[in-house]
Coordinates of C-alpha atoms in Angstrom, one line a residue:
Chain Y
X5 CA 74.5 123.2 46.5
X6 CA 71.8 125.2 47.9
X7 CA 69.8 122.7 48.4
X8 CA 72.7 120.5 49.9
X9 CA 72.7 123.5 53.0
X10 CA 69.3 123.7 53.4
X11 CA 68.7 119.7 53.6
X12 CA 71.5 119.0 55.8
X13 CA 69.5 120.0 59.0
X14 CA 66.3 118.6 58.1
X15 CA 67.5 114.8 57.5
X16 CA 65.3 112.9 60.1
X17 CA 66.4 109.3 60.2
X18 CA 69.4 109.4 61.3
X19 CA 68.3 108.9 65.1
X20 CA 67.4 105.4 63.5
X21 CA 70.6 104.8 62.6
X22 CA 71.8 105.1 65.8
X23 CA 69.6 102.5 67.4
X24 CA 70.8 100.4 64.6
X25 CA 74.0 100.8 65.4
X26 CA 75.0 98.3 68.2
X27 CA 73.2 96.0 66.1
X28 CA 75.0 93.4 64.2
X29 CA 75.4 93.8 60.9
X30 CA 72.8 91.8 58.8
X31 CA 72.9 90.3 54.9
X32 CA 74.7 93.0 52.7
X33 CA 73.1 91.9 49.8
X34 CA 69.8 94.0 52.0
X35 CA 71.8 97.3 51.3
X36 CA 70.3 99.0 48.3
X37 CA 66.5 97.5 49.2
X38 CA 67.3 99.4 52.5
X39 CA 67.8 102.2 50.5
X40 CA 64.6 101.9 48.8
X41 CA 62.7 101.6 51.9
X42 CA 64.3 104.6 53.0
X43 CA 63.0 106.6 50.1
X44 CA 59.4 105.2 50.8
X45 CA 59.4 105.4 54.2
X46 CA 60.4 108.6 54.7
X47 CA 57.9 111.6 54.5
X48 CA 60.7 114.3 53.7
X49 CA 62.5 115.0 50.0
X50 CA 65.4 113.6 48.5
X51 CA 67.7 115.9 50.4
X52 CA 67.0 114.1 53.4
X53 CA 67.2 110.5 52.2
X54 CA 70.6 111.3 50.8
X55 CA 71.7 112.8 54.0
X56 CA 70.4 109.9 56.0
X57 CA 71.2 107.1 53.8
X58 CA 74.9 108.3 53.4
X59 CA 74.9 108.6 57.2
X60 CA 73.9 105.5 58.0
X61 CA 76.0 104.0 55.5
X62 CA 78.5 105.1 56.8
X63 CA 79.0 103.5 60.2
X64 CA 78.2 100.4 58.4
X65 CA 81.5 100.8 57.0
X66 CA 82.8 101.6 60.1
X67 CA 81.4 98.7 61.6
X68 CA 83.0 96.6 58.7
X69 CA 86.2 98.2 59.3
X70 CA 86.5 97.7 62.5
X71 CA 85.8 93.9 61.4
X72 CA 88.6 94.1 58.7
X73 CA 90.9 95.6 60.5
X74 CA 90.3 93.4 63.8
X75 CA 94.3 91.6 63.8
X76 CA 95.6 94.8 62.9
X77 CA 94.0 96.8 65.8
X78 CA 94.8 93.7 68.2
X79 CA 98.1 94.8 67.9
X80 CA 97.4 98.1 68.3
X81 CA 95.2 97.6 70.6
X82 CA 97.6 96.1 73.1
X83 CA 99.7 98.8 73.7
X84 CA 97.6 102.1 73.0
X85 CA 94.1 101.3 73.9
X86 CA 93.2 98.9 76.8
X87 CA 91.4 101.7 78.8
X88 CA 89.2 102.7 75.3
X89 CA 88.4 99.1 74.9
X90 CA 87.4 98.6 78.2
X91 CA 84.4 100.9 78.0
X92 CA 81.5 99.0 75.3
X93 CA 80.1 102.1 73.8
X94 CA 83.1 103.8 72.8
X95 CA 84.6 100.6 70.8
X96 CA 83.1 102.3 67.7
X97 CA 84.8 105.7 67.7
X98 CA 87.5 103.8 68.8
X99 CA 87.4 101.7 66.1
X100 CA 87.5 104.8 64.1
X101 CA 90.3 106.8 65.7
X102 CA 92.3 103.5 65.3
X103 CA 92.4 102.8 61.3
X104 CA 93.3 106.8 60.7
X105 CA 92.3 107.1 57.1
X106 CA 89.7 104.4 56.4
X107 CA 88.0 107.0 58.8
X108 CA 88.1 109.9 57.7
X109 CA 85.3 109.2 55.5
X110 CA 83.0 108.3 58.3
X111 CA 83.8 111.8 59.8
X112 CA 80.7 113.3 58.4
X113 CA 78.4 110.7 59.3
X114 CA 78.4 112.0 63.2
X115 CA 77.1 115.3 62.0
X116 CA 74.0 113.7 60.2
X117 CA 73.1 112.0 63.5
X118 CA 73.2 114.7 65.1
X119 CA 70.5 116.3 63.0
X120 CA 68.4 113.2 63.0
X121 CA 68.3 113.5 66.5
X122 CA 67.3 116.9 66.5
X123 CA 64.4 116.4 64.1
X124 CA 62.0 113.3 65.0
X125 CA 63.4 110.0 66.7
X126 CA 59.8 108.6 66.9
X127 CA 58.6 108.9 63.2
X128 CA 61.5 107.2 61.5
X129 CA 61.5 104.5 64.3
X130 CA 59.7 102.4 62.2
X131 CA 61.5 102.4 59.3
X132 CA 64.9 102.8 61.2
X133 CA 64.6 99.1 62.7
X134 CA 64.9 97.2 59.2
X135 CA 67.3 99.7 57.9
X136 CA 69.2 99.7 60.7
X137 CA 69.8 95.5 60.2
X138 CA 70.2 95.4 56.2
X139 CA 72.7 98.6 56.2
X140 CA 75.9 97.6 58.3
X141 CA 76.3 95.1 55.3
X142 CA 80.1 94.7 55.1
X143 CA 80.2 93.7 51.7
X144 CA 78.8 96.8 50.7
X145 CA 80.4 99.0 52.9
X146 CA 83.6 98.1 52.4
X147 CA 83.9 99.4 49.0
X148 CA 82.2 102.4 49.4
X149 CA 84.7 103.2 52.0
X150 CA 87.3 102.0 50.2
X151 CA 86.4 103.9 47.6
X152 CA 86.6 107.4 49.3
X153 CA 90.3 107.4 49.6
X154 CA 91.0 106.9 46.0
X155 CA 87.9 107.8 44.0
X156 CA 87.1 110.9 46.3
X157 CA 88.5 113.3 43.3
X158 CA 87.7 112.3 40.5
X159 CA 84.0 112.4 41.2
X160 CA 82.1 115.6 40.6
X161 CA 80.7 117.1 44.3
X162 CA 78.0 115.4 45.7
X163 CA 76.7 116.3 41.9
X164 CA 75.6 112.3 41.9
X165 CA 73.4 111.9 45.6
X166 CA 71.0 114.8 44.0
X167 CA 69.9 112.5 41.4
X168 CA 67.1 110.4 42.5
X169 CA 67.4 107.6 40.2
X170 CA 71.0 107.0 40.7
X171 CA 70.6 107.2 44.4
X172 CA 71.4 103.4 45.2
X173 CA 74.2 102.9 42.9
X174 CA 75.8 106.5 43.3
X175 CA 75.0 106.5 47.4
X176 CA 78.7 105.6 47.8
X177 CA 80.3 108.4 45.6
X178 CA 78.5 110.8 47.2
X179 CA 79.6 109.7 50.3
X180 CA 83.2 109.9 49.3
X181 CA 83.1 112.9 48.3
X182 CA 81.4 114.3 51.3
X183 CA 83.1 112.3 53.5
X184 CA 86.7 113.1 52.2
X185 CA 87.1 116.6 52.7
X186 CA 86.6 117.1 55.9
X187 CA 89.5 115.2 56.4
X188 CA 91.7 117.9 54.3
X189 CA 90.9 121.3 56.3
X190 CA 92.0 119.9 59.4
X191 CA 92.9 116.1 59.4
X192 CA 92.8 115.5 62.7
X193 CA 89.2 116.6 62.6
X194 CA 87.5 113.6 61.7
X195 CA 88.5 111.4 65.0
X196 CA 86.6 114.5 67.0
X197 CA 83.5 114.4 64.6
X198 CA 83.9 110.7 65.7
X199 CA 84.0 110.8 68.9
X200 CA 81.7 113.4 69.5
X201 CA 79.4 111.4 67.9
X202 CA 79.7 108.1 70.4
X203 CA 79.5 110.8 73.3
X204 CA 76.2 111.2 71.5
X205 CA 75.3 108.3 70.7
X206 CA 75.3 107.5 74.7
X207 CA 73.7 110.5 74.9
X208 CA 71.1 111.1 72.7
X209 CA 69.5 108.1 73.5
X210 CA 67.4 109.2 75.9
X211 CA 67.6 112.9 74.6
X212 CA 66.8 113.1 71.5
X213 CA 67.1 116.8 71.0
X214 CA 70.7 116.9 71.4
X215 CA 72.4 119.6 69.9
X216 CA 73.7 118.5 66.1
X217 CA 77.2 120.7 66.5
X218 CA 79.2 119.3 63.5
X219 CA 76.8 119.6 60.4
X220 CA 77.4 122.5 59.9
X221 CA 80.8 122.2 58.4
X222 CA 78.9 119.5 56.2
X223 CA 76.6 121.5 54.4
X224 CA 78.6 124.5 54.0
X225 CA 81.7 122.0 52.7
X226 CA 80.2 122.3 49.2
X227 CA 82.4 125.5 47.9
X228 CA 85.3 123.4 49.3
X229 CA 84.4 120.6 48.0
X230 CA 86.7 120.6 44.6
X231 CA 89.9 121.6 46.6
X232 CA 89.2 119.3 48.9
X233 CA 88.8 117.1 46.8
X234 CA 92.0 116.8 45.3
X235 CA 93.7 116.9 48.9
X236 CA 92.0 114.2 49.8
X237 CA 93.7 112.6 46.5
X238 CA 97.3 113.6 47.3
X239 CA 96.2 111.8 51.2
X240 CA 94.7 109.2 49.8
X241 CA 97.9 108.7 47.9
X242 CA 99.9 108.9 50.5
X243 CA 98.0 107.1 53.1
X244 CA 97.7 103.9 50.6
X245 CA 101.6 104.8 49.9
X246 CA 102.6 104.2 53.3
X247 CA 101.5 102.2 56.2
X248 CA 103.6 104.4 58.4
X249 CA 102.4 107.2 57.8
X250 CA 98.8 105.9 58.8
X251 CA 100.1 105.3 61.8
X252 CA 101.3 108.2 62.3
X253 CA 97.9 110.3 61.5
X254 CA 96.4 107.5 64.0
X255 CA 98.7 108.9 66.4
X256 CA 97.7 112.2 66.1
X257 CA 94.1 112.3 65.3
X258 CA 93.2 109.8 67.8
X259 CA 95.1 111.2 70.9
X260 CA 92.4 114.2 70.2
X261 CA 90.1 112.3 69.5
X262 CA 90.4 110.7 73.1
X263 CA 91.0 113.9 74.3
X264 CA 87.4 115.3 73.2
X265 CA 86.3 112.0 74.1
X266 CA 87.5 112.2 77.8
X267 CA 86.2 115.7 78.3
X268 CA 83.0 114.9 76.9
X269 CA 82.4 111.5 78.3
X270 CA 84.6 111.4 81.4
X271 CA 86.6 108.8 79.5
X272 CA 90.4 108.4 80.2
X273 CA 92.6 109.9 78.2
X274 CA 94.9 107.3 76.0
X275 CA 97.9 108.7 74.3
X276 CA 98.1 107.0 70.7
X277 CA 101.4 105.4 70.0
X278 CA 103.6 106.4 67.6
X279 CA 105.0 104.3 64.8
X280 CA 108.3 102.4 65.9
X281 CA 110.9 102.6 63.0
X282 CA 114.1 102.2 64.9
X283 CA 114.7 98.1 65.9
X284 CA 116.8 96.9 68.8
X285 CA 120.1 95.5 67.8
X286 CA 119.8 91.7 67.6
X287 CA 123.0 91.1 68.9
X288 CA 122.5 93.0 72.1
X289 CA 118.9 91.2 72.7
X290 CA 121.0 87.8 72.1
X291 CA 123.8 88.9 74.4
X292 CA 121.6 89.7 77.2
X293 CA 119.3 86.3 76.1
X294 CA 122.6 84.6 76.7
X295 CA 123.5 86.3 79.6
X296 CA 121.6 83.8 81.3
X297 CA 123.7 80.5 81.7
X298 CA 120.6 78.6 81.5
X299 CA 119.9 80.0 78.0
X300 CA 121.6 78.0 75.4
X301 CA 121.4 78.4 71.9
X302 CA 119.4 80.8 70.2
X303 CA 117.8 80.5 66.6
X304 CA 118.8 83.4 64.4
X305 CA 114.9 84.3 64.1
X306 CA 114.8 84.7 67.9
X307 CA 116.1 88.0 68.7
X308 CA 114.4 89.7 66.1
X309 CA 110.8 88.4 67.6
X310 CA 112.3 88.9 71.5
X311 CA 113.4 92.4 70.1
X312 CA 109.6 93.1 68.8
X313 CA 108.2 91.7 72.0
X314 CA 110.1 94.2 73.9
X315 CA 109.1 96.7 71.4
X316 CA 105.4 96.3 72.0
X317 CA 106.5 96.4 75.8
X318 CA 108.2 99.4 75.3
X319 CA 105.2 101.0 73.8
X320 CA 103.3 99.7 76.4
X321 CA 104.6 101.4 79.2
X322 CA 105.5 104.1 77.2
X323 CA 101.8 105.1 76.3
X324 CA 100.7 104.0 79.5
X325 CA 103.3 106.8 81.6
X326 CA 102.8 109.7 79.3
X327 CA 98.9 109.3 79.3
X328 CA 99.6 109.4 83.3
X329 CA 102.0 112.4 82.4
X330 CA 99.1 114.2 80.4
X331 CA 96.5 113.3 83.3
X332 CA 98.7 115.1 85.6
X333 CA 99.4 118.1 83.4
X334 CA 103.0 117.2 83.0
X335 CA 105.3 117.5 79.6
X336 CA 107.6 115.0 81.1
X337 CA 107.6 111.2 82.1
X338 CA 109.8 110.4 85.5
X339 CA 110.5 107.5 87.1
X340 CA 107.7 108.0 89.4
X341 CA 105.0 107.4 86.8
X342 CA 106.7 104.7 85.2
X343 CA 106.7 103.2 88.3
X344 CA 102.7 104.0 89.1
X345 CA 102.5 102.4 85.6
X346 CA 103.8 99.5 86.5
X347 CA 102.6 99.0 89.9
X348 CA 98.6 99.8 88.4
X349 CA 98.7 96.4 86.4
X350 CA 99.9 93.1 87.3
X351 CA 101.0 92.6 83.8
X352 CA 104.0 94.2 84.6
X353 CA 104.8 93.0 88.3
X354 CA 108.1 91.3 86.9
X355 CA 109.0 95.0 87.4
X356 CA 108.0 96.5 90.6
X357 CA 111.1 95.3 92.4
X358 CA 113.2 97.7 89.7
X359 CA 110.8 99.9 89.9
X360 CA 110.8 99.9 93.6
X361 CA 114.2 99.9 94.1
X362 CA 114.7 103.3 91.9
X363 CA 111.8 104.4 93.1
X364 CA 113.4 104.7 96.9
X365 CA 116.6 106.2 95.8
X366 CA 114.5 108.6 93.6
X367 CA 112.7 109.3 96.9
X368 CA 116.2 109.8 98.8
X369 CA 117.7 111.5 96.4
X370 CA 114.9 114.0 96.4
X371 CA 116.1 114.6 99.6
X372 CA 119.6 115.4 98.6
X373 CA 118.8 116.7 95.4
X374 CA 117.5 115.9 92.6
X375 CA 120.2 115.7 90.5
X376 CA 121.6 112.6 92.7
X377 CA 119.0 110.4 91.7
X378 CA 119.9 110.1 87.9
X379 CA 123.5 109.2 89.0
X380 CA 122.1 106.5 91.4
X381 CA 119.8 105.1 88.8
X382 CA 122.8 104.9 86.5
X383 CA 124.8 103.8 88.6
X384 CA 123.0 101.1 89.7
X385 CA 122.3 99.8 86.2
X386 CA 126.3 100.2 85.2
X387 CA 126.9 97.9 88.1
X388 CA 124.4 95.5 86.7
X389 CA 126.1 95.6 83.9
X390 CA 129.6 95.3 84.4
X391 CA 128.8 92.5 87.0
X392 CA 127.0 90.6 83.8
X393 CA 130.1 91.9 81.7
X394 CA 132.5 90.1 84.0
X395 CA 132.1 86.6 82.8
X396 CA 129.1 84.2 82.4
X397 CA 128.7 82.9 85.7
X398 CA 128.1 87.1 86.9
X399 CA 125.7 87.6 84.3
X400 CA 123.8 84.5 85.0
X401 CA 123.9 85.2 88.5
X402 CA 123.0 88.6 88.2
X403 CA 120.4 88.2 86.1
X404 CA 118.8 85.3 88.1
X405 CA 118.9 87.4 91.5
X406 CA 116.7 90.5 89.7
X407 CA 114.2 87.2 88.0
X408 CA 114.5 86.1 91.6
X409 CA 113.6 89.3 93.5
X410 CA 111.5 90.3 90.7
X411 CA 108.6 88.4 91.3
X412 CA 109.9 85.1 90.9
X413 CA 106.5 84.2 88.6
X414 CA 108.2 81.3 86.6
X415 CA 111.9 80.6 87.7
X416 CA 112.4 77.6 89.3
X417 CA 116.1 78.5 90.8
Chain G
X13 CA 126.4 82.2 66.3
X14 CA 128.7 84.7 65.0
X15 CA 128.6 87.0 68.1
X16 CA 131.5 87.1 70.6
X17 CA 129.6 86.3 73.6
X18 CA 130.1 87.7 76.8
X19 CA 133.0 89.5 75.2
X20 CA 134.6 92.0 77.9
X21 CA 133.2 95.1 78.4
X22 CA 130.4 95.2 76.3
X23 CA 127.0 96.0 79.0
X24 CA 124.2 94.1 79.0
X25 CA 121.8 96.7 78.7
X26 CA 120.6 98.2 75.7
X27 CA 121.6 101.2 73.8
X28 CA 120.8 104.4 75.8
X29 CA 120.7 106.3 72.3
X30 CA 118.4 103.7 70.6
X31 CA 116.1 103.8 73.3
X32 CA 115.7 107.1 73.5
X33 CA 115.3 107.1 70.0
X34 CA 112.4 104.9 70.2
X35 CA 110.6 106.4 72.7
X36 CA 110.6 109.7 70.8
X37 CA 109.2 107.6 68.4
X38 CA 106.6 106.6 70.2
X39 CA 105.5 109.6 71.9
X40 CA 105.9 111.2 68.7
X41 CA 102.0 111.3 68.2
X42 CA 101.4 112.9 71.9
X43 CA 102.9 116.2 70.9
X44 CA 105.3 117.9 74.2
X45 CA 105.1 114.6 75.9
X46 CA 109.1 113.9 76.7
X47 CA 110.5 111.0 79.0
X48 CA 112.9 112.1 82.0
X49 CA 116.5 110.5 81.7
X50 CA 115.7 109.0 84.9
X51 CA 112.4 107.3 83.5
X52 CA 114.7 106.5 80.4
X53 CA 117.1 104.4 82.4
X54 CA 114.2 102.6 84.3
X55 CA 112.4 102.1 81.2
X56 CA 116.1 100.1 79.6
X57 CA 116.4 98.3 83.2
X58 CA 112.3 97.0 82.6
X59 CA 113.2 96.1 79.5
X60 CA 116.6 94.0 80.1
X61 CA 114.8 92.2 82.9
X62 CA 111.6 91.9 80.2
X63 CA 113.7 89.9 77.4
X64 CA 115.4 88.2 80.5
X65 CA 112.2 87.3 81.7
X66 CA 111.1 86.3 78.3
X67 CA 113.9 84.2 77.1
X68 CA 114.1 82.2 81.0
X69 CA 110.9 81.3 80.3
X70 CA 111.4 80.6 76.5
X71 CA 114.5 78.6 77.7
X72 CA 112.1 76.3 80.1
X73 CA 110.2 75.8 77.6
X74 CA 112.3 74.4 75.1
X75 CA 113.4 72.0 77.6
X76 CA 110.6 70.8 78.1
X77 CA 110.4 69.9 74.2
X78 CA 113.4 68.9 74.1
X79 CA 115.1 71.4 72.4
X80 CA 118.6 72.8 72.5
X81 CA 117.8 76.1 70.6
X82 CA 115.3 78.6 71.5
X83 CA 112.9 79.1 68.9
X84 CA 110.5 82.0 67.5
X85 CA 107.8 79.1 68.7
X86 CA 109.5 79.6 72.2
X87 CA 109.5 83.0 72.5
X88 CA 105.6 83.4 71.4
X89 CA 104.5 80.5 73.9
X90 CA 106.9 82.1 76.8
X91 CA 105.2 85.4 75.6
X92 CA 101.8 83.8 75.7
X93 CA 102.3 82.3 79.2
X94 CA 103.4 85.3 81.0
X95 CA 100.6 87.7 79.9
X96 CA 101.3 88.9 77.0
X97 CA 99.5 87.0 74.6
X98 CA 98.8 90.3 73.0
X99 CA 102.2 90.8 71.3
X100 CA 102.2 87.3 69.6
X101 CA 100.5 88.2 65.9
X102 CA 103.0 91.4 65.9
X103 CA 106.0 89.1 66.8
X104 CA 104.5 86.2 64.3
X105 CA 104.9 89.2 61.8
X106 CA 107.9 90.4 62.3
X107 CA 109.4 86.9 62.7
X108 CA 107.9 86.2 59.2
X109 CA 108.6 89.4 58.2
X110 CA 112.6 88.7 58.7
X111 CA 112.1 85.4 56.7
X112 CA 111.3 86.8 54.1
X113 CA 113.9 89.3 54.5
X114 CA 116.8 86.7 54.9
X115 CA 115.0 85.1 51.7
X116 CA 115.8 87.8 49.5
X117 CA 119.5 88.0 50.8
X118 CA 120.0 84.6 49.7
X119 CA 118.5 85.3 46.4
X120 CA 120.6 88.3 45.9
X121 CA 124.0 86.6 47.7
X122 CA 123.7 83.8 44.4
X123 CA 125.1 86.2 42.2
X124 CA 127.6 83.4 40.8
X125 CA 124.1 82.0 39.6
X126 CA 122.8 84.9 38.3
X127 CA 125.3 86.1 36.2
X128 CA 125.1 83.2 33.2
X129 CA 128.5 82.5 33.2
X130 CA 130.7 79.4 33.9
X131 CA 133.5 79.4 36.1
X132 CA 136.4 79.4 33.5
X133 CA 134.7 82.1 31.9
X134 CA 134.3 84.6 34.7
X135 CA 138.4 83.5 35.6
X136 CA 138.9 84.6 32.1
X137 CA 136.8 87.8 32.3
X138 CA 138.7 88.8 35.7
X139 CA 142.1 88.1 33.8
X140 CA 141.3 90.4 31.3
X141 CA 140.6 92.9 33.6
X142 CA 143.5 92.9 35.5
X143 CA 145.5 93.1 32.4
X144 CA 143.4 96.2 31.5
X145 CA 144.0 97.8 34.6
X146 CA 147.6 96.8 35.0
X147 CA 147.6 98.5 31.8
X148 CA 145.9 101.2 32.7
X149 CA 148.4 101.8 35.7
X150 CA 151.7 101.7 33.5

């Protein structure tokens, strides 16, 4: 344990790792040789080379993850994250924040950099380049990280990394278990270790004696380490229980996550969308299918993917208006950022003649009152409804002259 | 199919309740973050003229093909060709998802299969219980 503490800040290749990091991953089968060149090349004890080689094993899972978990995170990806995305260095930590608990075991990882920047970027340069290349193996890395959700308990702290010979083979467990606590104390943790740790990674580039602020939590976990251990067990348990609940931790760890992220890096701040239990009635997304004459028959499968679609909309502009909300300091979404939504990406310029529309009376009604508005608003959509309700041909028609006004992208009336 | 379409008064809008409901859900991991009733009922008109938008297109499609129902395939092609290509794996899912759901049913609605038992044999077995319970009753 003692020796855990006094390593931590020593470990000096971790800077390597960070150079490796944009660098595609390379054969897994290189892994454990990489760990042996890690043992000879570096000039330091055992304590380091366990602190560096679980660090830079780690983003190799998180590289691999991100792999995995690519279709899952398209999804995602489309409503929460377009402005994360859009910035290359951040993908990473995004990747992180995204998959909640598959993360949570590269938390600590960020803190080890950190040192490794601190200590001496040019000596382990060397040796970083070919470690850097054989560690993001996936195959390996995926276990390991598997691993720290449901083997995290069971294994004795970090008793395994101490023990030179078993280094290769025990690199992972030790990793669990170091990896999975942090997560207990304060789950939402991780995502900021994360994050923090692409701001550095921009950062420390260049600087190499950036400031490593998060490992200190690491090599003072030990005492911890038993308790939170077996938390990690009843999260791991839940978190492998239910994909929902997954989401939900996304939710909330990544929104702070982007928050440190933005007011570190200057990076917009993206609101991470909740999990969508509640489904649109079919028949309502068939009705108003039908309402348009045009539209014929419907296959029963049909409203139920038209109802997801709109869904994933919703989310959409959901995510998009509160993150404006939260830029502006606001606890509430009106119809004036929806409509900035809206009108800030063609995507959505089907809408901005709704928008518009509101919009105005909003504007009016400011001038009367605000109360005034939300009558006109709902006003104006009962009448769209009852003049759908009145009979097909109303619908139709009513439905064709907001397509028409709309935008008119793809109706040929 | 077995919906009375374009019956009377029923809106063409979508549940103000559900919606709300939903977005809760979805802001539910930006803690304090609520939507105006005002931005509600914008949000349900976007969304109406969204699945209008959707299924117009869908429709155009499946006349082009030929078609006189609008498939899943529609939808994800009309999705696709508007610009939102994005949402097609999710809706694949969930489409899939729903088969799989309607599978079970089936399974499950085949009880007369299940049980083991002929016809006369079940007629028998209800006779005998509504002799017991006529029974019961006197």
């Amino acid at each position: 344990m003692s020796g855990d503490g006094s390593y931590a800040p020593k470990s000096p290749d971790l800077s390597s790792f960070y150079s490796a990091g944009p660098t595609p991953p390379a054969e897994p089968a290189e892994v454990p040789r990489q760990q042996e060149l890690l043992s000879q090349s570096s000039h330091s004890n055992f304590s380091h080379l366990q602190q560096s080689a679980s660090s830079t094993y780690s983003p190799a899972g998180a590289y691999y993850q991100q792999q995995a978990h690519a279709p899952q995170q398209e999804d995602r990806q489309h409503y929460g994250y377009k402005y994360q995305l859009a910035t290359p260095p951040q993908t990473l930590s995004q990747a992180r924040s995204t998959n909640s608990y598959p993360h949570s075991s590269q938390a600590p990882p960020p803190a080890g950099f950190g040192v490794g920047e601190g200590y001496s970027p040019t000596a382990q340069h060397k040796d970083c380049l070919p470690r850097a290349q054989s560690h993001p193996g996936p195959g390996h890395a995926q276990p390991g990280t598997r691993y720290a959700d449901t083997q995290a308990p069971p294994h004795p702290p970090q008793s395994a990394a101490y023990q030179p010979p078993y280094r290769g083979s025990f690199q992972y467990q030790y990793q669990q278990t170091q990896t999975a606590h942090p997560q207990i104390p304060a789950p939402t943790f991780h995502p900021l270790t994360a994050a923090q740790a692409q701001v550095r990674e921009s950062y420390e580039y260049p600087i190499p004696s950036a400031p490593p602020p998060s490992q200190q939590p690491e090599s003072t976990m030990p005492p911890r380490r038993a308790a939170a251990a077996a938390a990690a067990a009843a999260l791991a348990s839940q978190a492998a229980g239910s994909e929902a609940s997954t989401d939900a931790s996304a939710g909330l760890s990544s929104s702070s996550s982007t928050i440190t992220a933005a007011a570190a890096a200057g990076a917009t701040t993206t609101i991470e969308p909740g999990p969508v239990k509640t489904k649109f009635p079919t028949a309502r997304i068939k009705r108003i299918m039908q309402a348009d004459e045009e539209v014929g028959k419907v296959a029963q499968q049909t409203p139920i993917a038209v109802g997801k679609a709109l869904e994933l909309f919703m989310v959409a502009l959901v995510t998009r208006s509160a993150e404006l909300a939260r830029q502006r300091n606001s606890k509430r979404v009106s119809a004036q950022m929806l409509r900035q939504v809206v009108e800030a990406d063609e995507q959505w310029d089907f809408l901005t003649d709704i928008v518009a529309k509101v919009e105005n009376e909003e504007k009016s009604g400011k001038g009367g009152g605000g109360g005034s508005s939300s009558n006109k608003v709902k006003a104006e959509s009962d009448s769209d409804e009852d003049g759908a309700g009145d009979g097909v041909s109303g619908g139709a028609s009513g439905g064709k002259r907001k397509r028409g006004a709309g935008g008119g992208r793809k109706k040929k009336v | 199919m077995s919906d009375h379409e374009f019956g009377g008064n029923d809106d063409l809008s979508l549940p103000k309740a559900t919606v709300q409901k939903i977005v809760s859900e979805i802001l539910s991991g930006s803690s304090g973050i609520a939507f105006s009733k005002e931005a509600r009922d914008v949000l349900i008109e976007c969304c109406v003229e969204f699945i209008t938008l959707i299924s117009s297109e869908a429709n155009e499609i499946s006349e082009k093909e030929a078609k006189k129902t609008i498939a899943c395939d529609h939808i994800v092609k009309a999705l696709d060709q508007l610009g939102f290509p994005d949402y097609v794996p999710a809706v694949l899912e969930a489409a899939a998802e729903h088969k799989e759901v309607q599978k079970g049913r089936e399974k499950k609605a085949n009880k007369l299969e299940q049980s083991g038992l002929t016809l006369e044999e079940l007629e028998r077995l209800q006779q005998e219980q509504f002799a017991a319970a006529a029974a019961r009753h006197n």
